[in-house]
Short mmCIF file of C-alpha atoms in Angstrom, two decimals:
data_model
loop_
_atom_site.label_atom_id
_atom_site.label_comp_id
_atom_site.label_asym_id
_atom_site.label_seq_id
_atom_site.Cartn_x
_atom_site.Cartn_y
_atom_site.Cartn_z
CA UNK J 28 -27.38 -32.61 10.88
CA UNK J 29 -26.27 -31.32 7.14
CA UNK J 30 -27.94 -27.92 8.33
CA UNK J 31 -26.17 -28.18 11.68
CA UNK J 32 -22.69 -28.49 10.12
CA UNK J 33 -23.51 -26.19 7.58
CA UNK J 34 -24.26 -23.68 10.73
CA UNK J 35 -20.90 -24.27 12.34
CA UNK J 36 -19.11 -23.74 8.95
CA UNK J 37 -20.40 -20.68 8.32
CA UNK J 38 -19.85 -19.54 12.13
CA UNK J 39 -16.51 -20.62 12.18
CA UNK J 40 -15.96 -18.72 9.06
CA UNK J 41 -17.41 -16.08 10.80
CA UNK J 42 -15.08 -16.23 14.11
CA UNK J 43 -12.20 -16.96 11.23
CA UNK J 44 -12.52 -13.50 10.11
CA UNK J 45 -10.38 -11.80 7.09
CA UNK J 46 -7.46 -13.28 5.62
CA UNK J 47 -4.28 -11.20 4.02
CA UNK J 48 -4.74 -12.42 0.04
CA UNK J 49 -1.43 -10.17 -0.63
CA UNK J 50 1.42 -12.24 -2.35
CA UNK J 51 4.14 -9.45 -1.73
CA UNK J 52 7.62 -10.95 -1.84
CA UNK J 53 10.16 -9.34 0.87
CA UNK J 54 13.47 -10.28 -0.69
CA UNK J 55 16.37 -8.86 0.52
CA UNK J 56 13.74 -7.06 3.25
CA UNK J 57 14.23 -7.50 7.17
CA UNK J 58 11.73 -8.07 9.67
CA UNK J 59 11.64 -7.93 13.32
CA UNK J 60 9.15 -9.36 14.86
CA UNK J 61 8.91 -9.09 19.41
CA UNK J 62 7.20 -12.20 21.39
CA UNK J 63 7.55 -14.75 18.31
CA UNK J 64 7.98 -17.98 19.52
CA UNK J 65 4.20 -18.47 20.05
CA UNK J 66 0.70 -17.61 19.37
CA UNK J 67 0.19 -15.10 16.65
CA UNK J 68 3.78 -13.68 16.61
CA UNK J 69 4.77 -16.84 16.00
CA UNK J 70 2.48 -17.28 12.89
CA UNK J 71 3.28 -13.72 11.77
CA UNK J 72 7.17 -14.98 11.69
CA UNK J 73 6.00 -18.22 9.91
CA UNK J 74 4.15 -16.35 7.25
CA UNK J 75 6.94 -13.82 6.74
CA UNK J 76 9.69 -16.23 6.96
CA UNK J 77 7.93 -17.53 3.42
CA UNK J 78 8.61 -14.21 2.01
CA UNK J 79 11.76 -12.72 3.58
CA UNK J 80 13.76 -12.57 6.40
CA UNK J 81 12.56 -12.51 9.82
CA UNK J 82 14.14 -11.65 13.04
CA UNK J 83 12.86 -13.53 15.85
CA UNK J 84 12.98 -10.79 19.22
CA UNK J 85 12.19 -13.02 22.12
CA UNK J 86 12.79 -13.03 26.03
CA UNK J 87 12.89 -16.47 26.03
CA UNK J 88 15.83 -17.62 23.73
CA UNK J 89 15.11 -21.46 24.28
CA UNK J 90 11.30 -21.39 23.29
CA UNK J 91 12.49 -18.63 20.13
CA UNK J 92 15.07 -21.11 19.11
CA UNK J 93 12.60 -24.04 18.98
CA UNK J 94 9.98 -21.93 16.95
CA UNK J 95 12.55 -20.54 14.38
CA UNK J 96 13.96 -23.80 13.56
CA UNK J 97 10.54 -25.02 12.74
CA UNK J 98 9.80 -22.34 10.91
CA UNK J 99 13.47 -22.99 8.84
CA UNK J 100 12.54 -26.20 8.11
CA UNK J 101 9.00 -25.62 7.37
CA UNK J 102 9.51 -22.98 4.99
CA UNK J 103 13.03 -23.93 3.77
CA UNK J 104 14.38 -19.95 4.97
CA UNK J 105 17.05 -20.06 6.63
CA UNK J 106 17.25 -16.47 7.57
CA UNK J 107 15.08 -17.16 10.40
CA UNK J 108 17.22 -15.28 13.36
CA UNK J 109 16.09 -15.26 17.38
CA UNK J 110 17.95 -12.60 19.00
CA UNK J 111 17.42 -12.15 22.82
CA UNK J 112 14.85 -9.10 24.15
CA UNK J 113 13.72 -8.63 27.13
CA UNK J 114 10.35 -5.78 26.99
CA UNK J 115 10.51 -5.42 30.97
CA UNK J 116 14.22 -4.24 31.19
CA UNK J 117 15.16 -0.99 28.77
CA UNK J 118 18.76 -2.34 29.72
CA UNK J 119 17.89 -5.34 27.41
CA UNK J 120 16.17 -3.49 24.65
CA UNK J 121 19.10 -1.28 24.11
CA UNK J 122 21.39 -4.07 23.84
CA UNK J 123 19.19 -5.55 21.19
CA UNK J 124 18.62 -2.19 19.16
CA UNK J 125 22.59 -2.13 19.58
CA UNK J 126 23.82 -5.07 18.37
CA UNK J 127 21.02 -5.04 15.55
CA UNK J 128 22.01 -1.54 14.21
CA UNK J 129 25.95 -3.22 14.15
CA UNK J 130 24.57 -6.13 12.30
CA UNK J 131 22.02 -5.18 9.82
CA UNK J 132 22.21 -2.00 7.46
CA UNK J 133 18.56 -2.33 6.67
CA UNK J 134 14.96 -2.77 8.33
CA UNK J 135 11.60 -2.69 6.45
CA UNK J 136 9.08 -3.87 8.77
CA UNK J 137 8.74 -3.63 12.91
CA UNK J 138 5.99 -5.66 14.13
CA UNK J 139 5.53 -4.94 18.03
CA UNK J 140 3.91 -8.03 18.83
CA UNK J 141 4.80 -9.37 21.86
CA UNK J 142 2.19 -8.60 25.24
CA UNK J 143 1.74 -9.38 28.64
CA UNK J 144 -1.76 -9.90 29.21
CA UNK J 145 -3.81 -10.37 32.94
CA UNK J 146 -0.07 -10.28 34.80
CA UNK J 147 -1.19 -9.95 38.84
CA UNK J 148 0.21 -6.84 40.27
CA UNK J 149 4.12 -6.51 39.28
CA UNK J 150 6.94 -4.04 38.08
CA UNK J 151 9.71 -4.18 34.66
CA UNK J 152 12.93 -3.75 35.20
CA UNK J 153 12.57 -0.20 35.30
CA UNK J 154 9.79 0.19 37.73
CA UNK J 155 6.96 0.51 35.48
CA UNK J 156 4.13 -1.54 35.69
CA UNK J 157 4.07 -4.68 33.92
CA UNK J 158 1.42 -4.02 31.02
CA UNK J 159 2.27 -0.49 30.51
CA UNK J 160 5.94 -1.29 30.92
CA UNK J 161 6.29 -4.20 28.39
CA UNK J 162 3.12 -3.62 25.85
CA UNK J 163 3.65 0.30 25.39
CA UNK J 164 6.83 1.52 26.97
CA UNK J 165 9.15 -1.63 25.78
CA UNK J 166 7.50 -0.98 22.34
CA UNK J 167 8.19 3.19 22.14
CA UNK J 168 11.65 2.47 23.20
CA UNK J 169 12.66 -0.17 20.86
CA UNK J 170 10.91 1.93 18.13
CA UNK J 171 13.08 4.95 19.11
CA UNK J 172 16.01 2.98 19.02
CA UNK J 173 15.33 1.99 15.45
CA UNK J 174 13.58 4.54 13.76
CA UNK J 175 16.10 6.13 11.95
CA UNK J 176 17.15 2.64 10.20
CA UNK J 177 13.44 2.04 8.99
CA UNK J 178 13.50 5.90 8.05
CA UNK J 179 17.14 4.90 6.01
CA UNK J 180 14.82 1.67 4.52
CA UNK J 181 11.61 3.89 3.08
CA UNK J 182 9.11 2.62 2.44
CA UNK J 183 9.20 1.27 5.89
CA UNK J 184 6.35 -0.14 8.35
CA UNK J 185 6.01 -0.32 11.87
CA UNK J 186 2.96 -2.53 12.97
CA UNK J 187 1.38 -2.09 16.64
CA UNK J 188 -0.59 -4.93 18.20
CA UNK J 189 -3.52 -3.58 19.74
CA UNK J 190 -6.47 -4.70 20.79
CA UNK J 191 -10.24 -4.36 20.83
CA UNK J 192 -9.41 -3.99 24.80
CA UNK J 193 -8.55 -0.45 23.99
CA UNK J 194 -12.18 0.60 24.29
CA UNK J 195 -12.28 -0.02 28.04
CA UNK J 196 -8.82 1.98 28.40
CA UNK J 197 -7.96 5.20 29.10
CA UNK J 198 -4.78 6.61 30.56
CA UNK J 199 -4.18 7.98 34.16
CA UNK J 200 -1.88 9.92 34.22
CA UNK J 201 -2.14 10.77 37.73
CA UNK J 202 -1.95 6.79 38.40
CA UNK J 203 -0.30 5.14 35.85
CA UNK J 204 1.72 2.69 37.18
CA UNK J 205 -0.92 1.29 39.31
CA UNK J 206 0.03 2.29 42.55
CA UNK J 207 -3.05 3.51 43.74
CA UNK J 208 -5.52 1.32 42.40
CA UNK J 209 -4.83 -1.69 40.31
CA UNK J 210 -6.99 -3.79 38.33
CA UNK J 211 -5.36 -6.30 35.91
CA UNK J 212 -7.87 -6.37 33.53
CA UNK J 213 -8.22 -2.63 33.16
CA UNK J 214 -4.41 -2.38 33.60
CA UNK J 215 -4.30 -4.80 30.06
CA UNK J 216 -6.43 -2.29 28.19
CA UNK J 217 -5.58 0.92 29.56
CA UNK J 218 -1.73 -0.73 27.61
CA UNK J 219 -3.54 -1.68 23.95
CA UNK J 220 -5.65 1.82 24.00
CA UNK J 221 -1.87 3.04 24.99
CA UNK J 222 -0.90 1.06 21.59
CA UNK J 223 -3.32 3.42 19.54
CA UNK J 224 -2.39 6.28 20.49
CA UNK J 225 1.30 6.05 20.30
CA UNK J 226 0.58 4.29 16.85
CA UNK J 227 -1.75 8.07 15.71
CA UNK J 228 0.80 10.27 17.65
CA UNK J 229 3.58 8.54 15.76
CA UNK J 230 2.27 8.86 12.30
CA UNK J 231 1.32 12.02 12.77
CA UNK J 232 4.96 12.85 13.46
CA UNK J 233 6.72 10.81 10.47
CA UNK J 234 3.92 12.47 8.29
CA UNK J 235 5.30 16.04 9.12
CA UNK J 236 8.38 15.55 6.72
CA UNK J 237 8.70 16.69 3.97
CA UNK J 238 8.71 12.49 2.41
CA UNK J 239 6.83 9.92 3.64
CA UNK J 240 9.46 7.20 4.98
CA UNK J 241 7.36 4.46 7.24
CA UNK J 242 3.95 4.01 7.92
CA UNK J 243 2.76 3.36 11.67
CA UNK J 244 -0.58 1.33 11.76
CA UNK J 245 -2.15 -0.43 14.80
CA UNK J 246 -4.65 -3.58 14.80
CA UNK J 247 -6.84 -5.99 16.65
CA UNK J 248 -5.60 -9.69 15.79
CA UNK J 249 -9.34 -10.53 17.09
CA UNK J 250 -9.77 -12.87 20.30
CA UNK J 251 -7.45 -15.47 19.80
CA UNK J 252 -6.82 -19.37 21.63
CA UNK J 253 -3.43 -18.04 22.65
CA UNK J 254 -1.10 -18.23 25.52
CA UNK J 255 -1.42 -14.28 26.55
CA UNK J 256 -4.22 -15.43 28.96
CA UNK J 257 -1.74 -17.83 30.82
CA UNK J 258 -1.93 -15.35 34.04
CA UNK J 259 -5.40 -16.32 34.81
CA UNK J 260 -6.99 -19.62 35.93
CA UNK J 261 -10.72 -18.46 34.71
CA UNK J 262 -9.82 -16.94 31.61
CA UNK J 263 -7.81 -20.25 30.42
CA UNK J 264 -10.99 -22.38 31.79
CA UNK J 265 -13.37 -19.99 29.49
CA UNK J 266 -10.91 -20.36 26.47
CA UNK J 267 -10.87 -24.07 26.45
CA UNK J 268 -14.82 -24.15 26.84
CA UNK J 269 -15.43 -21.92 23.73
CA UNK J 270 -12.45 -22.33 21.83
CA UNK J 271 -14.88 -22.77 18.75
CA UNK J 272 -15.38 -19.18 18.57
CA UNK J 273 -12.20 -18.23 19.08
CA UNK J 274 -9.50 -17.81 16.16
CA UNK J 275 -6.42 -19.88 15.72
CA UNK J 276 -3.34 -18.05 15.77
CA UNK J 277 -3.03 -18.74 12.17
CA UNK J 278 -6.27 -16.58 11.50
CA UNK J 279 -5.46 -14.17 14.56
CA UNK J 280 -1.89 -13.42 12.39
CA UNK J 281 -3.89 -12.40 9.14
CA UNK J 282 -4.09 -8.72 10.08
CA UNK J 283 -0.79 -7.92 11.48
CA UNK J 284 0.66 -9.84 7.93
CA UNK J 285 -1.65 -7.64 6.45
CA UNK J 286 -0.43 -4.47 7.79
CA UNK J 287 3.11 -5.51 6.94
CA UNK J 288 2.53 -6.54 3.67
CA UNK J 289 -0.23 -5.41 2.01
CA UNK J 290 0.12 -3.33 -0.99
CA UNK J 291 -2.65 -1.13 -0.86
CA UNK J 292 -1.19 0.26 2.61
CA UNK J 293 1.77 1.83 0.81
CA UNK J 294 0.66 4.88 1.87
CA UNK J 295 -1.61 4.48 4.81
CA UNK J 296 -0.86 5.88 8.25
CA UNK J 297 -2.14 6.14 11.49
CA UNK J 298 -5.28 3.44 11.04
CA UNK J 299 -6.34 0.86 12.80
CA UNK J 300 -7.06 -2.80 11.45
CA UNK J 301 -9.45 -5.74 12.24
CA UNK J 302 -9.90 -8.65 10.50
CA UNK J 303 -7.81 -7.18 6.91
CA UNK J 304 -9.92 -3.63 7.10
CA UNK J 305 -10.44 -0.10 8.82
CA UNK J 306 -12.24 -0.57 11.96
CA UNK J 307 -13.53 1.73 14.65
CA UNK J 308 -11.60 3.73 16.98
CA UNK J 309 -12.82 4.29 20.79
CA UNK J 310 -13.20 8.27 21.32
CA UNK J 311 -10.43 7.80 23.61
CA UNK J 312 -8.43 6.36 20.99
CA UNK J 313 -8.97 9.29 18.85
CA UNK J 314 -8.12 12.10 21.34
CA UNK J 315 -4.96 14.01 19.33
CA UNK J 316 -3.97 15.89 23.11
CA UNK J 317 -3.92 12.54 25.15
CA UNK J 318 -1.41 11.24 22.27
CA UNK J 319 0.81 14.09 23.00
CA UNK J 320 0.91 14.11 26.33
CA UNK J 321 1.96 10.29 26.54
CA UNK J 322 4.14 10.68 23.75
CA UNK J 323 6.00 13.37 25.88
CA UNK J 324 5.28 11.33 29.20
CA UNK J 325 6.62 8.33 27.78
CA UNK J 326 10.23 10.47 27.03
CA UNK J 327 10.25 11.37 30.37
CA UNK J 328 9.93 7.79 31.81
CA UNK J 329 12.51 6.30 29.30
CA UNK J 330 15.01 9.12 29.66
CA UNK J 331 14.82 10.20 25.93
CA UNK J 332 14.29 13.21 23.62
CA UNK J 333 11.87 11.93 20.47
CA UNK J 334 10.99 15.44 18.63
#
């Protein structure tokens, strides 16, 4: 039985993957961090919170609420702050960029976190289908909105929440809200490989001036016992049967702190992250014209000029 335990140890350890060893302190930093009142965003803020202050961005104010006030008391920060966004309504994200460009002069660190994940066959706000609406367009808006303050902040970092799920995307263009054929599965990773190349296409971009002022990196958290499968009966079943070999949302966190935080990032751009380290890119996640042509596709949807 020694052997036995020994065996699940070192598998768990396994599953556990890498953990962020950086101390950095973020006094006097801000960080905004989307979908944090649960599962890895949530751990994300609770790390954070130990080190700085953290803005809270969450649809759901009463859930946000609840999370930041444990994370006050268990960390003893009380700059802990849940502000109200909405991903599936540009209305909403625009009132948040607003009202958090009239409150706060600075902002170090973006972290878009928050995901829909599975979601059966339904529309934001704006029209756009749910995964591509909330995990990619909700995100380029809301990084629009607030470049120019993390430019202002340099060294800035904006952190995209991928996912392994990018290698079985790719991006219609000629379908891309679903309309003609929909698949939820596909519909969640066509979004993360969407994630990818928004995060390349965007570093590309802030790397084209003549200073470096924030770095854009993208990551798989690694499969995590979360609430993002919550839209599906099977995929909740399969997640409580081998929740062993799945990571907590403490351990899924360790990357995206790692991408905030780490010091060895300072000037790193454009990458993406698994378990604390470079890890490989799908082809499709490497394809420099694709990048441009959502980059300019996703202006066109949102109404905006990003040059």
């Amino acid at each position: 039985t020694s052997s036995l335990t020994a065996a699940g140890l070192s598998c768990r350890r396994y599953v556990a993957g890498g953990q962020c060893k950086s101390t950095a302190k973020l006094e006097g930093k801000v960080v905004i961090i989307t979908g944090a009142n649960t599962g890895i965003g949530k751990e994300t803020a609770r790390d954070l919170a130990r080190r700085g202050k953290v803005i809270v961005a969450c649809r759901d104010i009463a859930k946000a609420e609840a999370a930041a006030s444990e994370i006050r008391a268990e960390t003893g920060n009380q700059q802990v702050i849940v502000k109200k966004l909405d991903l599936a309504d540009t209305k909403s994200i625009r009132e948040f960029a607003e009202k958090f460009l009239a409150e706060e002069k600075e902002l170090h660190i973006l972290i878009n976190n928050a995901g829909v994940m599975l979601c059966p066959y339904s529309k934001t706000a704006d029209g756009f289908e749910m995964h591509l609406g909330v995990n990619h367009l909700g995100h380029f808006l809301l990084t629009f909105l607030l470049l120019e303050r993390l430019k202002q902040s340099a060294p800035a970092r904006i952190v995209n929440v991928s996912s392994l799920a990018h290698h079985g995307g790719r991006i219609r263009f000629h379908d891309l809200h679903g309309e003609k054929s929909y698949n939820r599965g596909l519909a969640y990773c066509h979004s993360k490989l969407a994630n990818v190349l928004f995060t390349r296409e965007l570093a590309r971009r802030l790397q084209g001036k003549s200073q470096r002022t924030a770095e854009s990196n993208a990551l798989h958290p690694g499969s995590v016992h979360s609430e993002l499968v919550r839209h599906s009966f099977v995929m909740m079943w399969l997640w409580k049967i081998f929740s062993f070999f799945l990571k907590t949302p403490w351990e899924g966190a360790q990357t995206s702190v790692y991408c905030a935080v780490a010091e060895e990032l300072d000037s790193v751009s454009g990458q993406y992250f698994s378990d604390c380290q470079p890890a490989y890119v799908s082809p499709r996640g490497r394809d420099d014209e694709t990048a441009k042509k959502l980059w300019s596709v996703s202006c066109e949807l949102l109404g905006i000029q990003w040059d």
